[in-house]
Structures are given as structure tokens and as C-alpha cells.
XYZ file of C-alpha atoms in Angstrom:
219
model
C 26.571 -166.357 182.220
C 23.985 -164.056 183.743
C 25.106 -161.788 186.570
C 23.833 -162.068 190.076
C 24.918 -163.329 193.478
C 26.199 -166.873 193.918
C 25.948 -168.789 190.649
C 26.288 -172.510 190.066
C 27.342 -174.242 186.857
C 28.471 -177.540 185.430
C 26.741 -180.880 185.169
C 24.391 -181.761 188.021
C 24.529 -178.155 189.204
C 21.644 -178.812 191.597
C 24.144 -180.578 193.843
C 25.556 -177.187 194.854
C 22.291 -175.244 194.849
C 21.721 -175.655 198.584
C 25.180 -174.382 199.440
C 24.703 -171.429 197.088
C 21.447 -170.529 198.845
C 23.126 -170.680 202.255
C 25.927 -168.382 201.118
C 23.480 -165.942 199.533
C 21.508 -165.736 202.773
C 24.581 -165.173 204.966
C 24.458 -162.061 207.191
C 27.163 -162.898 209.734
C 29.242 -159.781 208.988
C 26.159 -157.628 209.671
C 24.582 -159.456 212.581
C 27.637 -160.964 214.333
C 30.766 -159.093 213.168
C 33.968 -160.467 214.695
C 35.204 -157.065 215.837
C 31.891 -156.045 217.398
C 28.784 -154.095 216.332
C 30.749 -150.971 215.405
C 32.450 -152.968 212.659
C 29.439 -154.254 210.766
C 29.540 -154.499 206.989
C 28.414 -150.972 205.995
C 25.830 -152.148 203.449
C 23.583 -155.095 202.728
C 25.567 -158.271 202.002
C 25.714 -159.395 198.387
C 27.954 -162.453 198.049
C 29.441 -162.802 194.563
C 30.912 -166.155 193.533
C 30.722 -168.860 190.894
C 30.536 -172.457 192.102
C 30.957 -175.334 189.678
C 30.627 -179.101 189.638
C 32.994 -179.466 186.667
C 35.507 -176.584 186.688
C 39.060 -177.775 187.208
C 40.392 -174.270 187.850
C 39.452 -172.141 190.849
C 40.111 -168.407 190.650
C 40.695 -167.242 194.224
C 40.701 -163.465 194.420
C 40.501 -160.978 197.248
C 36.954 -159.561 197.494
C 34.484 -157.942 195.104
C 34.982 -154.254 194.392
C 32.180 -151.718 194.213
C 31.571 -152.252 190.498
C 31.305 -156.002 190.999
C 29.031 -155.428 194.003
C 26.671 -153.474 191.743
C 26.788 -155.853 188.787
C 26.980 -159.199 190.597
C 29.559 -160.349 188.047
C 33.024 -161.215 189.406
C 36.051 -159.509 187.844
C 33.741 -157.312 185.777
C 36.268 -154.488 185.732
C 39.707 -153.485 184.437
C 41.345 -155.987 186.794
C 39.288 -158.706 185.177
C 40.383 -157.588 181.726
C 44.025 -157.892 182.751
C 43.444 -161.270 184.429
C 41.766 -162.631 181.299
C 44.721 -161.419 179.230
C 47.091 -163.190 181.611
C 45.070 -166.393 181.274
C 44.681 -166.109 177.507
C 40.871 -166.391 177.550
C 38.042 -164.150 176.374
C 35.100 -162.985 178.500
C 32.758 -165.707 177.254
C 35.204 -168.441 178.206
C 36.103 -166.816 181.525
C 32.450 -166.667 182.564
C 31.710 -170.266 181.567
C 30.992 -171.905 184.949
C 31.683 -175.330 183.482
C 35.321 -174.216 183.044
C 36.074 -171.828 185.913
C 34.959 -171.496 189.514
C 35.446 -168.015 190.981
C 35.466 -167.734 194.771
C 37.108 -164.709 196.436
C 38.424 -164.820 199.993
C 35.728 -162.382 201.013
C 32.449 -162.993 199.216
C 31.026 -159.481 199.674
C 32.327 -156.001 198.879
C 33.944 -154.952 202.192
C 33.526 -151.191 201.774
C 36.121 -148.412 201.769
C 38.672 -147.189 204.276
C 39.163 -143.517 205.194
C 41.320 -142.961 202.099
C 38.720 -144.413 199.743
C 40.561 -147.692 199.173
C 38.844 -151.072 199.310
C 39.021 -152.621 202.766
C 40.508 -156.128 203.175
C 38.201 -159.149 202.858
C 35.930 -159.551 205.852
C 37.543 -161.737 208.508
C 34.299 -163.630 209.129
C 34.018 -164.965 205.607
C 36.799 -167.427 204.794
C 36.684 -169.393 208.081
C 32.939 -169.795 207.676
C 32.699 -170.753 204.006
C 35.990 -171.538 202.299
C 36.577 -175.124 203.438
C 32.944 -176.020 202.732
C 33.141 -174.600 199.231
C 36.404 -176.383 198.442
C 35.071 -179.669 199.812
C 32.026 -179.274 197.561
C 34.233 -178.943 194.462
C 36.643 -181.917 194.674
C 37.255 -181.824 190.912
C 39.326 -178.637 191.187
C 42.973 -179.272 190.259
C 44.459 -175.769 190.156
C 43.959 -172.705 192.343
C 44.979 -169.303 191.029
C 45.808 -167.592 194.334
C 45.511 -163.909 193.480
C 47.007 -161.528 196.034
C 48.223 -161.889 199.587
C 44.970 -162.968 201.221
C 44.371 -165.896 198.874
C 48.028 -166.853 199.121
C 47.935 -166.778 202.928
C 44.946 -169.117 203.006
C 45.947 -171.562 200.293
C 49.700 -171.694 200.964
C 49.713 -171.336 204.733
C 53.176 -171.606 206.269
C 54.678 -172.174 202.805
C 53.960 -168.567 201.841
C 57.032 -166.337 201.709
C 57.547 -163.068 203.581
C 56.358 -160.894 200.692
C 54.023 -161.245 197.751
C 56.942 -160.795 195.360
C 58.857 -163.623 197.006
C 55.768 -165.827 197.012
C 55.063 -165.309 193.326
C 58.764 -165.708 192.600
C 58.684 -169.142 194.253
C 55.727 -170.233 192.107
C 57.438 -173.394 190.833
C 57.666 -174.859 194.324
C 53.874 -174.615 194.715
C 52.845 -175.371 191.160
C 55.003 -178.474 190.840
C 54.387 -179.806 194.371
C 54.048 -183.566 194.587
C 50.937 -183.586 196.772
C 47.661 -181.697 197.097
C 46.166 -179.043 194.887
C 48.399 -177.190 192.497
C 48.610 -173.551 193.576
C 49.768 -170.783 191.273
C 50.291 -167.511 193.190
C 49.652 -164.369 191.166
C 49.796 -160.655 191.942
C 46.486 -158.862 191.903
C 45.755 -157.679 188.332
C 44.785 -154.212 189.576
C 46.156 -151.148 187.802
C 47.885 -150.363 191.100
C 50.288 -153.222 190.345
C 51.351 -151.883 186.944
C 54.603 -150.638 188.459
C 55.246 -154.040 190.045
C 54.804 -155.726 186.672
C 57.310 -153.361 185.072
C 59.839 -154.008 187.840
C 59.407 -157.762 187.631
C 59.523 -158.750 183.925
C 60.188 -162.371 184.907
C 56.485 -162.654 185.765
C 55.402 -162.113 182.172
C 58.341 -164.080 180.776
C 58.138 -167.154 183.022
C 54.831 -167.370 184.880
C 52.308 -166.328 182.246
C 53.378 -168.909 179.617
C 52.937 -171.653 182.215
C 49.584 -170.219 183.268
C 48.262 -170.122 179.706
C 49.551 -173.577 178.868
C 47.908 -175.023 181.975
C 44.600 -173.266 181.357
C 44.608 -174.644 177.809
C 45.197 -178.175 179.098
C 42.627 -178.108 181.892
C 39.803 -176.088 180.367
C 39.656 -176.896 176.651
């Protein structure tokens, strides 16, 4: 898969081309920021996402980081390496848009806070685009809800008080009798290495189910 902006894959990919062009042209966070003109996106928007007409798995992350902003390739960093290891797939498979759609909660790199940490996803983004994107990909059967922002959107009131509790309750979402299957995951950032060490049940219980499901849906 070549890097760059909003990509579309799968059979009859032209069906999503118009939506991809609309997303690519979006400048709401620059021209009409929710919190006023002093809170504009601090750089030119560059939405990064992979839409698909055939992928049965949607990877729902937080927002692109600076490296992804520069490359136009989602999860093209150490977090992506860890996520691929969790899923049991190599880079070629991960970036096959016939197999995986990748749509973060915020489509553009949000910039840094005063401490040099990535800001949260832009508040304008998900209400404007997320429902439209999901409606355009009705074949999706599983959402990997990575981090608190994706979990808040996709789980709503069913989300627990903390990320640890939410991921710990993964069976109740994954084996739900109605709607999309949701599998909540911690963010694969190096900052969560300590969390992974403190919560060995994640690797022991969640990752085998994740890999088994990916194998069944994508191969």
C-alpha cells in the first residue's frame, strides 16, 4: 500500500472515492474550530485513514502522531510494530486495505501540548465524519477500539470508569448478541509498557482471542 492521505481499497473501491476526497479536503479544524479561532489546528490538515469496501476489521485508533503525519501511513511507528505483533500479522498484511480499514478518532495529527505530548484527537472530527465512514463500510464485523477515545465513541455508556476496567470487561463487548463486535485494547504506545507488565492477563487472555479472530476474518 502506498502512503498518502485517505486511501481506499477493496473491490469496487470507487464507491468510497467521493467520501475519501471530502475527508481529504476537510479544513473544519482550521477554519471553524469548535473552541474558537485561538484553537485552530496548528498546521495544515492531513487526514490519514484507510477506507475499505471489503475489510471486515476496523482498526480505530486515537489520532496520527507526527511521524505518521509526515509519512501519511497509519501506525508507521513503534506503536504500529507492537499492534501488529498483538494481531499476529506482518506489515504487508496489515497494510492490505482489502483486509483492514484504519480510521482513527481524529483523522489529523493534533499537535503537541506544552509538555511535548500529543494532544487529544480534535473534537471536530469524529462527530463530522465517523458515522458517515462507518455507514459506508457496512461489511465491518469487528472494531479494535484502541485507547480511551475510541472506546468512548464505540462503547458509549457501556464503557467502564477506567481503560483498565474497560479492557478487562472485553468479553462483554466482544461476545455481545447484537451490533458490531468491539474489542477494546490499550494503546500500543511504549508509554503503556508498564501497564502491560502490571496486567499479564491481557497477553494471556485477550491476545489469543484477538489473533484467532483476525485469522478467521482476514485470511
